[in-house]
PDB file of C-alpha atoms in Angstrom:
ATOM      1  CA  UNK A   1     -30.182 -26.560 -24.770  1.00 36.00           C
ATOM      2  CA  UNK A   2     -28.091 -24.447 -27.015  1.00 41.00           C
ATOM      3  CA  UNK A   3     -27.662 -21.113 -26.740  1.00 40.00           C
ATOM      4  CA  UNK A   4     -26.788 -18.685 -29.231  1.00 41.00           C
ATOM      5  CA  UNK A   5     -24.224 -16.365 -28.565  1.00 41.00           C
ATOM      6  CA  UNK A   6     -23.868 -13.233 -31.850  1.00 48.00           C
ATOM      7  CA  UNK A   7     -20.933 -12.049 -32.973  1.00 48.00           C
ATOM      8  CA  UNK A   8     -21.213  -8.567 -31.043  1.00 49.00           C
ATOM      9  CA  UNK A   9     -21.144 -11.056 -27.507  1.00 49.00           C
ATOM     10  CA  UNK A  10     -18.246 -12.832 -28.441  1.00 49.00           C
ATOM     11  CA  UNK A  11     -16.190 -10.112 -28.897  1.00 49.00           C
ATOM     12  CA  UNK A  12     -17.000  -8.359 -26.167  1.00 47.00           C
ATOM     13  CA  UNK A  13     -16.510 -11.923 -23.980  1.00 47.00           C
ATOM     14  CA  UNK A  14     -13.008 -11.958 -25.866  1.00 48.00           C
ATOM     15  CA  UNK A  15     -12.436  -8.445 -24.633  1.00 52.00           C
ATOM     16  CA  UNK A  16     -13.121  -8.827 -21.234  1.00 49.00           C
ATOM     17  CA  UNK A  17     -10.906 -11.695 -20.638  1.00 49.00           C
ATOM     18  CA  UNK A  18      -7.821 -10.682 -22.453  1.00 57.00           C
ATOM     19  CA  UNK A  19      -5.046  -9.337 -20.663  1.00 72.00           C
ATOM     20  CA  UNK A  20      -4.139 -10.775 -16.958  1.00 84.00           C
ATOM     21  CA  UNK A  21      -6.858 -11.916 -14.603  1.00 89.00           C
ATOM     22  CA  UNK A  22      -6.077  -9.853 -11.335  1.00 90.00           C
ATOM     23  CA  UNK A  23      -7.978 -12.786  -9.225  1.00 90.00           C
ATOM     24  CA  UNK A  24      -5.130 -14.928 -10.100  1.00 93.00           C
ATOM     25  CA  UNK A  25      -1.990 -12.449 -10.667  1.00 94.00           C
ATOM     26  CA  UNK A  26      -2.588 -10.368  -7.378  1.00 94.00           C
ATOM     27  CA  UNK A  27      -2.263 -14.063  -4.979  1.00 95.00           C
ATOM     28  CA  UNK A  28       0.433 -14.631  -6.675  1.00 96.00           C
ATOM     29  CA  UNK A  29       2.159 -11.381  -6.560  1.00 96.00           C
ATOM     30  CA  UNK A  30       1.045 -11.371  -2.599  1.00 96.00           C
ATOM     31  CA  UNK A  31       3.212 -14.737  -2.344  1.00 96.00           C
ATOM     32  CA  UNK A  32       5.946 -13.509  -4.293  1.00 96.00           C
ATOM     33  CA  UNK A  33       6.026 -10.257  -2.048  1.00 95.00           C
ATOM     34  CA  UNK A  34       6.216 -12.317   1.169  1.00 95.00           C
ATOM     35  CA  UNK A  35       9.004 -14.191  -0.346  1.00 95.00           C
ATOM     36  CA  UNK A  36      11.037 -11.017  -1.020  1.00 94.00           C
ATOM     37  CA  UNK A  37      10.754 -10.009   2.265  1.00 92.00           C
ATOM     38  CA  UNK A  38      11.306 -13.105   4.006  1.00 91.00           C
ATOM     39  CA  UNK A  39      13.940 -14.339   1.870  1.00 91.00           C
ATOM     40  CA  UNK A  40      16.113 -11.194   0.179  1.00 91.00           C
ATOM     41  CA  UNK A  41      15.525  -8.565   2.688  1.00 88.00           C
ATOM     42  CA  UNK A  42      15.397 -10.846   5.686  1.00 84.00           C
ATOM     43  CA  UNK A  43      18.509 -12.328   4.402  1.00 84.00           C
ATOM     44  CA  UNK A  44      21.098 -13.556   7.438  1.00 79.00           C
ATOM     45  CA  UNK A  45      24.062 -11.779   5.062  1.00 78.00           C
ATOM     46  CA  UNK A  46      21.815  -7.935   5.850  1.00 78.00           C
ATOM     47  CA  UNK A  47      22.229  -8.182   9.769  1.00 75.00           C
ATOM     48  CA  UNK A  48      26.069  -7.498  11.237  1.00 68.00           C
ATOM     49  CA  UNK A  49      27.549 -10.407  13.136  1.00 57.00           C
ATOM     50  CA  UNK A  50      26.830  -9.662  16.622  1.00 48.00           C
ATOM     51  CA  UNK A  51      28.405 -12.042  19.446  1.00 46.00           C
ATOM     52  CA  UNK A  52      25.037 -12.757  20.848  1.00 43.00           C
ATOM     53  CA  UNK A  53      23.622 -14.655  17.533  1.00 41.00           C
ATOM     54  CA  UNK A  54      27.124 -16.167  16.442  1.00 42.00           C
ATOM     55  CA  UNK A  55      26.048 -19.674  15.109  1.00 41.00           C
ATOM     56  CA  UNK A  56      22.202 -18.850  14.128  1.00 40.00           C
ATOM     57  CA  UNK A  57      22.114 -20.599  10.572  1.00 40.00           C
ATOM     58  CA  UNK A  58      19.132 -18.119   9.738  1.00 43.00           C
ATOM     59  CA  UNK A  59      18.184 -14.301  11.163  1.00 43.00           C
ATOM     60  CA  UNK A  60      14.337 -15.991  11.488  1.00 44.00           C
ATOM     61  CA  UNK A  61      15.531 -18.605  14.670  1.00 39.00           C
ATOM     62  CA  UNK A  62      17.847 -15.563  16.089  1.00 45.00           C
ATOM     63  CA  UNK A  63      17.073 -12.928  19.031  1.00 43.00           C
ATOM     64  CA  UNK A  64      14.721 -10.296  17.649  1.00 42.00           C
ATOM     65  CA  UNK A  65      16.294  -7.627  19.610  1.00 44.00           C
ATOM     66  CA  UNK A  66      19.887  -8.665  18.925  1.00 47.00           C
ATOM     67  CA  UNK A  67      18.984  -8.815  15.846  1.00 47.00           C
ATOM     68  CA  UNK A  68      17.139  -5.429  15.288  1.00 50.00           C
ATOM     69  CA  UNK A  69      20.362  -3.739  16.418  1.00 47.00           C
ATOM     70  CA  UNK A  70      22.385  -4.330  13.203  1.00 60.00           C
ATOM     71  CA  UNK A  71      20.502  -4.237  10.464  1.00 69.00           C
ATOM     72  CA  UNK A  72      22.186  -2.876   7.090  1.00 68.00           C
ATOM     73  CA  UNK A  73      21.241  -2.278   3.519  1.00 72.00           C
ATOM     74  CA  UNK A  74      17.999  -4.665   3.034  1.00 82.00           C
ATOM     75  CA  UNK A  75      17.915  -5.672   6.481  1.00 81.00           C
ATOM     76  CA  UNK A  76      16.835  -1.940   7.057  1.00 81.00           C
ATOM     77  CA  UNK A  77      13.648  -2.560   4.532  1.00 87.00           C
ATOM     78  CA  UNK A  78      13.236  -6.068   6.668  1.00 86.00           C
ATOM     79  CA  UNK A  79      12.887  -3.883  10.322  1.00 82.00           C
ATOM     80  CA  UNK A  80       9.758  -1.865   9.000  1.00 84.00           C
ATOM     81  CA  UNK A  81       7.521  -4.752  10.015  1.00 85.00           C
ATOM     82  CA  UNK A  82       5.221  -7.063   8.729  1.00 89.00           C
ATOM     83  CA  UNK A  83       3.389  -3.704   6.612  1.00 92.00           C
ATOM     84  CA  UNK A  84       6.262  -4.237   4.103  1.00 93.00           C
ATOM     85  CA  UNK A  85       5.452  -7.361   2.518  1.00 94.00           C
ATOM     86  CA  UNK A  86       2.077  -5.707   1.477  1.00 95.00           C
ATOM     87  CA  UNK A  87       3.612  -2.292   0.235  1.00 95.00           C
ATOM     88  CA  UNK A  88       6.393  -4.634  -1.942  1.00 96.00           C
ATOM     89  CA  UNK A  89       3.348  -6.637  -3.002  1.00 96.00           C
ATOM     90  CA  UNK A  90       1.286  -2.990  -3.905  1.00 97.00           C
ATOM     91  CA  UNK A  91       4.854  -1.932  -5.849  1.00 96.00           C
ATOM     92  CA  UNK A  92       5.211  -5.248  -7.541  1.00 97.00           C
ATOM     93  CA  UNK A  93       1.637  -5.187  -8.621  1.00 96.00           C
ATOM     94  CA  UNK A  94       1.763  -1.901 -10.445  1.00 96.00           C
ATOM     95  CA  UNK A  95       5.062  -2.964 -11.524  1.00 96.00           C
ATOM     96  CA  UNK A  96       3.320  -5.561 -13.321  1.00 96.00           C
ATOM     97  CA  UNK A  97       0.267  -4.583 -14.042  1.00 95.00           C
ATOM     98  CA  UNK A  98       1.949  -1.085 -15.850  1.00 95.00           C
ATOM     99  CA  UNK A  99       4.145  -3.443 -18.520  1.00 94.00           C
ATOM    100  CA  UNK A 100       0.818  -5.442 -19.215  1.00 94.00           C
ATOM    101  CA  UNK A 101      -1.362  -2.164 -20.402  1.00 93.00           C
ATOM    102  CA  UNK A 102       1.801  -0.990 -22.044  1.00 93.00           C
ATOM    103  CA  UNK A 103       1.750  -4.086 -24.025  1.00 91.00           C
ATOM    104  CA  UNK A 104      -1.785  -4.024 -24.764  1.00 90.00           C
ATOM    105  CA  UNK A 105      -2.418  -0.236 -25.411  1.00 90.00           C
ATOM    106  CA  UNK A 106       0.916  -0.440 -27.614  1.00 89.00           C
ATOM    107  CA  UNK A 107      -0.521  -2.986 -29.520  1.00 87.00           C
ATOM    108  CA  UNK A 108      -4.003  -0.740 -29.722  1.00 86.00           C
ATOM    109  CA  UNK A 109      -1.707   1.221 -31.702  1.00 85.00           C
ATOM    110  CA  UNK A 110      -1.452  -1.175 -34.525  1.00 85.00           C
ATOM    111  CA  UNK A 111       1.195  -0.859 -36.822  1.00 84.00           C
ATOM    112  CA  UNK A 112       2.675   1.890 -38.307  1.00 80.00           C
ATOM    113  CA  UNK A 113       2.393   5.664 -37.462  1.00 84.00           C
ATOM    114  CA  UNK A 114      -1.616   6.321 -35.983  1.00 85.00           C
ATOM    115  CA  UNK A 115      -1.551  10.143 -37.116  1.00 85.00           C
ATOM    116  CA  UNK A 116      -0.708   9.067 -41.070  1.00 88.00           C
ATOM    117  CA  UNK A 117      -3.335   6.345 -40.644  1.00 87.00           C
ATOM    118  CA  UNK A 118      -5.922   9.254 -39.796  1.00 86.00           C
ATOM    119  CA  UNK A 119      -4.395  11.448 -42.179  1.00 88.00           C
ATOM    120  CA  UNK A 120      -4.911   8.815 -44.566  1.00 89.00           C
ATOM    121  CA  UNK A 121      -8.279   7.305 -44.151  1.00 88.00           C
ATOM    122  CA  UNK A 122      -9.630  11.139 -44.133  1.00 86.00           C
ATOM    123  CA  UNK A 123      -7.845  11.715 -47.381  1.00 88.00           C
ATOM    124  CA  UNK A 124      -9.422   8.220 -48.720  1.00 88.00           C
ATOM    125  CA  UNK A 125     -12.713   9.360 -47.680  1.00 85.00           C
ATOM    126  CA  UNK A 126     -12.674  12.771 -49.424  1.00 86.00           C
ATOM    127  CA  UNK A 127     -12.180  10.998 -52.384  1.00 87.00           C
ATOM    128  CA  UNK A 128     -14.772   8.198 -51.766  1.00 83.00           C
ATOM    129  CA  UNK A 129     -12.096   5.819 -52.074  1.00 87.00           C
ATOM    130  CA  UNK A 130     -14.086   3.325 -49.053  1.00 86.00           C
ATOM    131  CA  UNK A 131     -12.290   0.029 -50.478  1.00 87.00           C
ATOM    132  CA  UNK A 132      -8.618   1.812 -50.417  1.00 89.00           C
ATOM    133  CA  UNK A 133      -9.230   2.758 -46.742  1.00 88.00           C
ATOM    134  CA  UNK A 134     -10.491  -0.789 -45.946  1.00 89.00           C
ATOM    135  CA  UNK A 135      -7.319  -1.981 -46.848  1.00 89.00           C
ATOM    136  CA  UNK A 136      -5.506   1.526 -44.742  1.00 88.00           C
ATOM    137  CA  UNK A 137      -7.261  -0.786 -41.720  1.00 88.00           C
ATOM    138  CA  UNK A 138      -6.248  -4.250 -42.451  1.00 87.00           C
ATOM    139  CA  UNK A 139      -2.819  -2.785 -42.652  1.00 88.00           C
ATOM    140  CA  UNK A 140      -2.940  -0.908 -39.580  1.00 85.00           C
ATOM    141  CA  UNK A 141      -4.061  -3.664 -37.170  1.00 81.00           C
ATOM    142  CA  UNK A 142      -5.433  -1.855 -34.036  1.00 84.00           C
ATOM    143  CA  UNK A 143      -8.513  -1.013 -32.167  1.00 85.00           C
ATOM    144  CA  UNK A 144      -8.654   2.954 -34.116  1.00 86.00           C
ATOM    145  CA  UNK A 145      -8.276   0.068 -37.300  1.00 87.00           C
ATOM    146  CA  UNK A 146     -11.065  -2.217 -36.142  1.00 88.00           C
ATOM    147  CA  UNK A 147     -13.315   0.493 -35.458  1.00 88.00           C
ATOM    148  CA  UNK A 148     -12.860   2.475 -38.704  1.00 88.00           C
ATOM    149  CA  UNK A 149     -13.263  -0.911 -40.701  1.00 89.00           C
ATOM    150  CA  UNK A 150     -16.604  -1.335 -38.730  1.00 90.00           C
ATOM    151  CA  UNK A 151     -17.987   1.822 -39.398  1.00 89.00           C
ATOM    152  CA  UNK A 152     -16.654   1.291 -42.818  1.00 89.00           C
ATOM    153  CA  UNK A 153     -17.992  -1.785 -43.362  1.00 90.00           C
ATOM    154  CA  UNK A 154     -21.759  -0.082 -42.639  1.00 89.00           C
ATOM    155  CA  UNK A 155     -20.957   2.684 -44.618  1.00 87.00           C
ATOM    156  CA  UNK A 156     -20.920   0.557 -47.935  1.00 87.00           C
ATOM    157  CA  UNK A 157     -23.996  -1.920 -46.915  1.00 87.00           C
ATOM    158  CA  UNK A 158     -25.755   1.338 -46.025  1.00 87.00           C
ATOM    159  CA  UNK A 159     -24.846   2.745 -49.601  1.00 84.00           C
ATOM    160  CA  UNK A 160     -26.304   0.253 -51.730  1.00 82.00           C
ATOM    161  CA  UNK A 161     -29.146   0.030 -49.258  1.00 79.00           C
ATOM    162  CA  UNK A 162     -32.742   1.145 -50.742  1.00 79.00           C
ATOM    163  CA  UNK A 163     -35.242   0.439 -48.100  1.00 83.00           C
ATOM    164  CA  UNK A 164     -33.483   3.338 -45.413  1.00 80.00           C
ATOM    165  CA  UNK A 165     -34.008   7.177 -46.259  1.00 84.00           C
ATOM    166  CA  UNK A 166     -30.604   9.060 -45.810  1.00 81.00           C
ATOM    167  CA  UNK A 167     -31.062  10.193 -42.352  1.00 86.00           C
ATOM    168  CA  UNK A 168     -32.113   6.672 -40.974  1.00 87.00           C
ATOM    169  CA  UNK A 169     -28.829   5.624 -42.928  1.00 85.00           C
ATOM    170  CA  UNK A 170     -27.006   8.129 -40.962  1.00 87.00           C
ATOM    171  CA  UNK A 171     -28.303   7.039 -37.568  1.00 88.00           C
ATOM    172  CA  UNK A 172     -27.181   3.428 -38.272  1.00 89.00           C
ATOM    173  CA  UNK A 173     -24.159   4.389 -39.311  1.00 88.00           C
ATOM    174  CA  UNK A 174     -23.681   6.643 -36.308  1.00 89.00           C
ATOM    175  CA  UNK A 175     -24.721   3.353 -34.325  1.00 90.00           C
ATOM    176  CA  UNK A 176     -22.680   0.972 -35.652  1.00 89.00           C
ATOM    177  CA  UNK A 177     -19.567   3.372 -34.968  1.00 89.00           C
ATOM    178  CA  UNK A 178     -20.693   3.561 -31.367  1.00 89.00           C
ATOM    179  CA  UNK A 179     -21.018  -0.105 -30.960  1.00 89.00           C
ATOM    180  CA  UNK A 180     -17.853  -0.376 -32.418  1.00 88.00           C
ATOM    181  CA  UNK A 181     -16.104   2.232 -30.008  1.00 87.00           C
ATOM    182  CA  UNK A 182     -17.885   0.476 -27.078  1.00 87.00           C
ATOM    183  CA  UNK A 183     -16.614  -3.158 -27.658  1.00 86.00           C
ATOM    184  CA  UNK A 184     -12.848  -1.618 -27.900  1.00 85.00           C
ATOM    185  CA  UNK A 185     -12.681   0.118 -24.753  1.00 84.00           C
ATOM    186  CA  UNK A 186     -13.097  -2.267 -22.395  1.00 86.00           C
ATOM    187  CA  UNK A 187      -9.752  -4.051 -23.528  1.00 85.00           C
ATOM    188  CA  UNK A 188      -8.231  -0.755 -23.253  1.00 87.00           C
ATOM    189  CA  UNK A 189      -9.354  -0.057 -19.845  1.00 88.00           C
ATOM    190  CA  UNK A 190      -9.312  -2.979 -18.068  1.00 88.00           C
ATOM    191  CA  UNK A 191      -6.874  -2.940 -15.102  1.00 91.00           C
ATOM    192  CA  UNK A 192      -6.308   0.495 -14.930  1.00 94.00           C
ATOM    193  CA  UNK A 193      -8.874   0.470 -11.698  1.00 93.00           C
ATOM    194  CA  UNK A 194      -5.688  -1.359  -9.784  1.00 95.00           C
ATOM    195  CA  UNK A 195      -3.347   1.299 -10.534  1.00 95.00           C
ATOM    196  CA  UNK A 196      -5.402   4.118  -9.887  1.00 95.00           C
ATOM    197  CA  UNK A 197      -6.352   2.144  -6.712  1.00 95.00           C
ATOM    198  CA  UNK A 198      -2.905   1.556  -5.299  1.00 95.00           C
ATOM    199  CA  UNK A 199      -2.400   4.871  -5.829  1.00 94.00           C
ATOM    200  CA  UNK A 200      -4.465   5.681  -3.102  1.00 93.00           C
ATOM    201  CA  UNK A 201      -4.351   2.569  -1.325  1.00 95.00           C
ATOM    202  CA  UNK A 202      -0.479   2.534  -0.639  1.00 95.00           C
ATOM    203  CA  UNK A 203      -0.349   5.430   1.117  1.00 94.00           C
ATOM    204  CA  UNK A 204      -3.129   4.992   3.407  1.00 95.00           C
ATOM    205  CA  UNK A 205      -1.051   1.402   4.317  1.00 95.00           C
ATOM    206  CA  UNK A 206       1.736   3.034   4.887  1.00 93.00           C
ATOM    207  CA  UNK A 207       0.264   5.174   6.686  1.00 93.00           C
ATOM    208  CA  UNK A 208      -0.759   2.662   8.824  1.00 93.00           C
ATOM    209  CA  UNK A 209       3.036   0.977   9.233  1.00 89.00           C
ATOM    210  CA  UNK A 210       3.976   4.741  10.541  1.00 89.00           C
ATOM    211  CA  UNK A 211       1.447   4.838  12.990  1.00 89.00           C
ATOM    212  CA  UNK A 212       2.470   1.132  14.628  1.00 87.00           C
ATOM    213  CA  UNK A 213       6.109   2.367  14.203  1.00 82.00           C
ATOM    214  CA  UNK A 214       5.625   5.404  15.968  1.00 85.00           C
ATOM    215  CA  UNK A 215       3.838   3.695  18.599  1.00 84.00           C
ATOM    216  CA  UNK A 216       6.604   1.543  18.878  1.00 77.00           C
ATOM    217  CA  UNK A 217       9.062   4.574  19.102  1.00 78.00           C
ATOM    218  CA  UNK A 218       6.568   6.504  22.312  1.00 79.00           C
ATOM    219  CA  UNK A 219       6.393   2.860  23.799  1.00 76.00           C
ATOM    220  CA  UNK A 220      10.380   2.812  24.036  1.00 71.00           C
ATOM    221  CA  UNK A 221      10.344   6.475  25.328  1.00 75.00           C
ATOM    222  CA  UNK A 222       8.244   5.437  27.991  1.00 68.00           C
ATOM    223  CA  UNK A 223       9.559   2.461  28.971  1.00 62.00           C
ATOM    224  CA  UNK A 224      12.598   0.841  30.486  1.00 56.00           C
ATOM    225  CA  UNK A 225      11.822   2.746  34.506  1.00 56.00           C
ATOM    226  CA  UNK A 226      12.233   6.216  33.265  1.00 58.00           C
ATOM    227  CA  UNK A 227      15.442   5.507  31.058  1.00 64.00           C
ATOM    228  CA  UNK A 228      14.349   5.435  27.367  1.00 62.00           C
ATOM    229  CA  UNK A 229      15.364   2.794  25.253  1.00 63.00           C
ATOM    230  CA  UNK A 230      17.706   3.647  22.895  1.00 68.00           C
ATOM    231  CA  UNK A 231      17.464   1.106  20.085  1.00 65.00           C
ATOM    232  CA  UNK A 232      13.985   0.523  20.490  1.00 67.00           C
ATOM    233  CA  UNK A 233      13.192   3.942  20.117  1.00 72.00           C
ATOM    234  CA  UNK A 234      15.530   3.975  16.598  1.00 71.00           C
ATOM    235  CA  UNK A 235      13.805   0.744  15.492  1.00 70.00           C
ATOM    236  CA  UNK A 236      10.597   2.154  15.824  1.00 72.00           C
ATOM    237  CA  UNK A 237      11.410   5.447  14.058  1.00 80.00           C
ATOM    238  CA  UNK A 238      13.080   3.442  11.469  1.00 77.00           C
ATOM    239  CA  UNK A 239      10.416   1.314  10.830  1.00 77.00           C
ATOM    240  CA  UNK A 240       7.492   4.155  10.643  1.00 83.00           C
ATOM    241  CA  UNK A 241       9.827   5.890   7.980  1.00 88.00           C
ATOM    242  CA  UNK A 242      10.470   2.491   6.206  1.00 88.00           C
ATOM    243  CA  UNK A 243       6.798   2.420   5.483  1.00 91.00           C
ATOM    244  CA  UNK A 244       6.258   5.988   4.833  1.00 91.00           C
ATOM    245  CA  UNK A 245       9.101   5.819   2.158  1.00 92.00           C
ATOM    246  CA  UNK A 246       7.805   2.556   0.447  1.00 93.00           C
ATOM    247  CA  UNK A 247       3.672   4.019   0.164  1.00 94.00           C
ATOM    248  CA  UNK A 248       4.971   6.635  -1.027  1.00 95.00           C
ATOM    249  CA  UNK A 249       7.147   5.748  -3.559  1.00 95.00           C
ATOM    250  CA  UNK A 250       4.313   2.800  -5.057  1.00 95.00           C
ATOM    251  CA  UNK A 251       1.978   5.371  -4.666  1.00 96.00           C
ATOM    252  CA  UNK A 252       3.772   8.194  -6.988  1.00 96.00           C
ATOM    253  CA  UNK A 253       4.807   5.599  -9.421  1.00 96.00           C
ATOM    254  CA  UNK A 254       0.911   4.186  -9.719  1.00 96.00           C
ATOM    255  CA  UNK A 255      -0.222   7.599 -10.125  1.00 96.00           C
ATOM    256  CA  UNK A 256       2.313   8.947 -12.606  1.00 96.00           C
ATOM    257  CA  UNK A 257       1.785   5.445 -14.606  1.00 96.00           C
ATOM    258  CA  UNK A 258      -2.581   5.597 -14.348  1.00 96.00           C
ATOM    259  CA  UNK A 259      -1.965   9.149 -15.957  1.00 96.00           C
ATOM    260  CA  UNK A 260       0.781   8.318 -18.602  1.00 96.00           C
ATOM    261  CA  UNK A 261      -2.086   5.552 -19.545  1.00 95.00           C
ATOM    262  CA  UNK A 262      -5.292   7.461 -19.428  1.00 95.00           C
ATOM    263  CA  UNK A 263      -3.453  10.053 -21.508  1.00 95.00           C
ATOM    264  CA  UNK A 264      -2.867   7.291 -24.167  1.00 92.00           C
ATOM    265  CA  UNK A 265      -6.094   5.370 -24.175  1.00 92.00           C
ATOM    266  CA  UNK A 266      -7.591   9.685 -24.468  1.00 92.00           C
ATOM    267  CA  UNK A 267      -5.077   9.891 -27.793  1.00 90.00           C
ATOM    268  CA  UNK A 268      -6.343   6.948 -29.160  1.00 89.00           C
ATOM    269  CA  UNK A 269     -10.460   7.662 -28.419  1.00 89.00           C
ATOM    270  CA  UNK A 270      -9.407  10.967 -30.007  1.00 90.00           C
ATOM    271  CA  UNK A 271      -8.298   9.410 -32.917  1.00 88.00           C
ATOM    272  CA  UNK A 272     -11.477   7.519 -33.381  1.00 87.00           C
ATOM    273  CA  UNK A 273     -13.816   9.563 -32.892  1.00 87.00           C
ATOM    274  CA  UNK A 274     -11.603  12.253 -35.534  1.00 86.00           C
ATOM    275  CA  UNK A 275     -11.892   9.125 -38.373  1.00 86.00           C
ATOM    276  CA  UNK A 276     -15.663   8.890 -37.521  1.00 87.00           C
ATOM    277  CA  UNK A 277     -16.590  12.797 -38.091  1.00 88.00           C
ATOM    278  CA  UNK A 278     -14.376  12.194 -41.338  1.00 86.00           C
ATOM    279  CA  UNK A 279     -16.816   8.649 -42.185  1.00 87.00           C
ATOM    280  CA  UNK A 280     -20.014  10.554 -40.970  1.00 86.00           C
ATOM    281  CA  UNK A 281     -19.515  13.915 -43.260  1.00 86.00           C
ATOM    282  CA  UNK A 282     -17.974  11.246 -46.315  1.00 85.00           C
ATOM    283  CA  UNK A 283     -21.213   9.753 -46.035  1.00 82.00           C
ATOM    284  CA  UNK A 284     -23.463  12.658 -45.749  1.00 82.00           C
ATOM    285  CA  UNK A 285     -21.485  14.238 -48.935  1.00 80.00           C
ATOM    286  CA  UNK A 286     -21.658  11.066 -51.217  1.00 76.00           C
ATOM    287  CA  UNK A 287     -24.781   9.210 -50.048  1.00 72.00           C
TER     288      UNK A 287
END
C-alpha cells in the first residue's frame, strides 16, 4: 500500500535528518576518546624511566605504583583515572558537534550580506516589486531566503485570488509564513541539546573523578600504620584536580559555544520575522 507523503513532510523529514546523527557520532567519539587516553596520554614515552619497570615494552603490563610515581606531561592527564576518557570524549564531542552547527547555521546564512538582503526585499516590497525580490531569494540561498520566497510565493497566489476576502487572505498568508518558519528551525536547532547538555553534564562527571580522587588521597592519609603515604596521597590529589580541570574546561567551552549559537540562530529568526512584518504590511497596502 502506498502512502502519500506532501511536500510540507518531506521537507521537514529532510530537515530532521540533515546534519550528524548523534546515535552514531557520539559511539564513535566514545571509542576515539578511549583511544586517546589509552594510546597518547598513556603513552610509555609520558612516564620517567624508573629502575623498577626497565624492560616493560608498554606502561599498560608495568607496576601501577611504579608507574604512578613518574608521570610527566600527558602521563599526568593519564593518572586522573578511568573518569578521563569520558571528559575527553564530552570535550571531543562539543568539539565536534560546535564545527558541525557552525557549518550549518553559516550556511543558513546564504550568500551574501543577510542585513542588505533584508534591506533589500523591504525596499522591493515598498515598491510592489514581488518578482524582483523572488529573485533577491534565489540569490541569497538560505533558510531567511527560503522562508521569504514561501511567504512570497503565497503572497502572489493570494493576489490574484478571488474566492478569499482580504482578511482571510491575510490569515493564509500569515500561515504560510509560519509554516515556513517552522520547517526551518528544526535544521537550525538540532544538536544544540548536546552542547547545552555537556555543559552541565561535564562538570557534574568531573565532579565525580574529584570525589574518587579525593577518596583516594584520605585513603593514603590513613593508611600505611599511621605513616601516610606520600605518593599515594599526591596521586590522588592529582587525579581529583585532573578531573576538576578537564569538566571544567569542556564545560565553559560548551557553554560559551551553546550561547555564541543561540545568539545566531536569534539573529537569523530576527531577520525573518523583520522580512515577514515587511510581506504582511506590503500586502495589506497593495492587496
Amino acid at each position: 500500500m502506498e502512502m502519500n507523503v506532501s511536500k510540507n513532510d518531506e521537507q521537514v523529514i529532510a530537515r530532521k535528518s540533515g546534519g550528524l546523527n548523534p546515535s552514531v557520532i557520539i559511539p564513535i567519539l566514545l571509542l576515539v576518546g578511549i583511544a586517546i587516553y589509552l594510546f597518547i596520554c598513556g603513552n610509555p614515552g609520558n612516564f620517567q624511566d624508573d629502575p623498577r619497570i626497565k624492560g616493560v615494552a608498554s606502561v599498560a603490563f608495568a607496576n601501577i605504583e611504579s608507574k604512578e610515581l613518574h608521570p610527566h606531561g600527558l602521563g599526568m592527564v593519564y593518572m586522573g583515572g578511568f573518569i578521563v576518557p569520558i571528559l575527553i570524549t564530552f570535550m571531543i564531542t562539543v568539539l565536534v558537534f560546535a564545527f558541525e552547527r557552525f557549518f550549518v547555521l553559516r550556511k543558513a546564512s546564504g550568500s551574501g550580506n543577510i542585513d542588505n538582503f533584508v534591506l533589500q526585499v523591504r525596499s522591493l516590497l515598498n515598491q510592489n516589486k514581488v518578482d524582483e525580490a523572488l529573485e533577491e531569494c534565489d540569490r541569497q540561498q538560505g533558510s531567511v531566503g527560503n522562508v521569504v520566497k514561501e511567504g512570497l510565493t503565497t503572497y502572489k497566489a493570494l493576489s490574484h485570488d478571488t474566492t478569499l476576502n482580504k482578511e482571510q487572505k491575510m490569515v493564509a498568508l500569515n500561515k504560510a509564513i509560519e509554516e515556513a518558519t517552522t520547517l526551518e528551525m528544526p535544521m537550525l536547532e538540532k544538536n544544540m541539546m548536546i552542547l547545552s547538555t555537556l555543559g552541565t553534564v561535564a562538570t557534574l562527571v568531573a565532579l565525580l573523578g574529584t570525589v574518587i580522587g579525593m577518596i583516594r588521597a584520605f585513603a593514603a592519609l590513613g593508611g600505611g600504620g599511621g605513616t601516610p603515604d606520600a605518593a599515594a596521597l599526591s596521586i590522588g590529589i592529582s587525579e581529583a584536580l585532573m578531573n576538576t580541570a578537564l569538566g571544567i574546561g569542556t564545560s565553559a567551552i560548551a557553554i560559551i559555544l551553546y550561547n555564541f549559537f543561540t545568539s545566531k540562530i536569534d539573529g537569523l529568526t530576527y531577520k525573518i520575522d523583520e522580512i515577514a512584518m515587511s510581506i504582511q504590511q506590503s500586502f495589506a497596502e497593495f492587496n
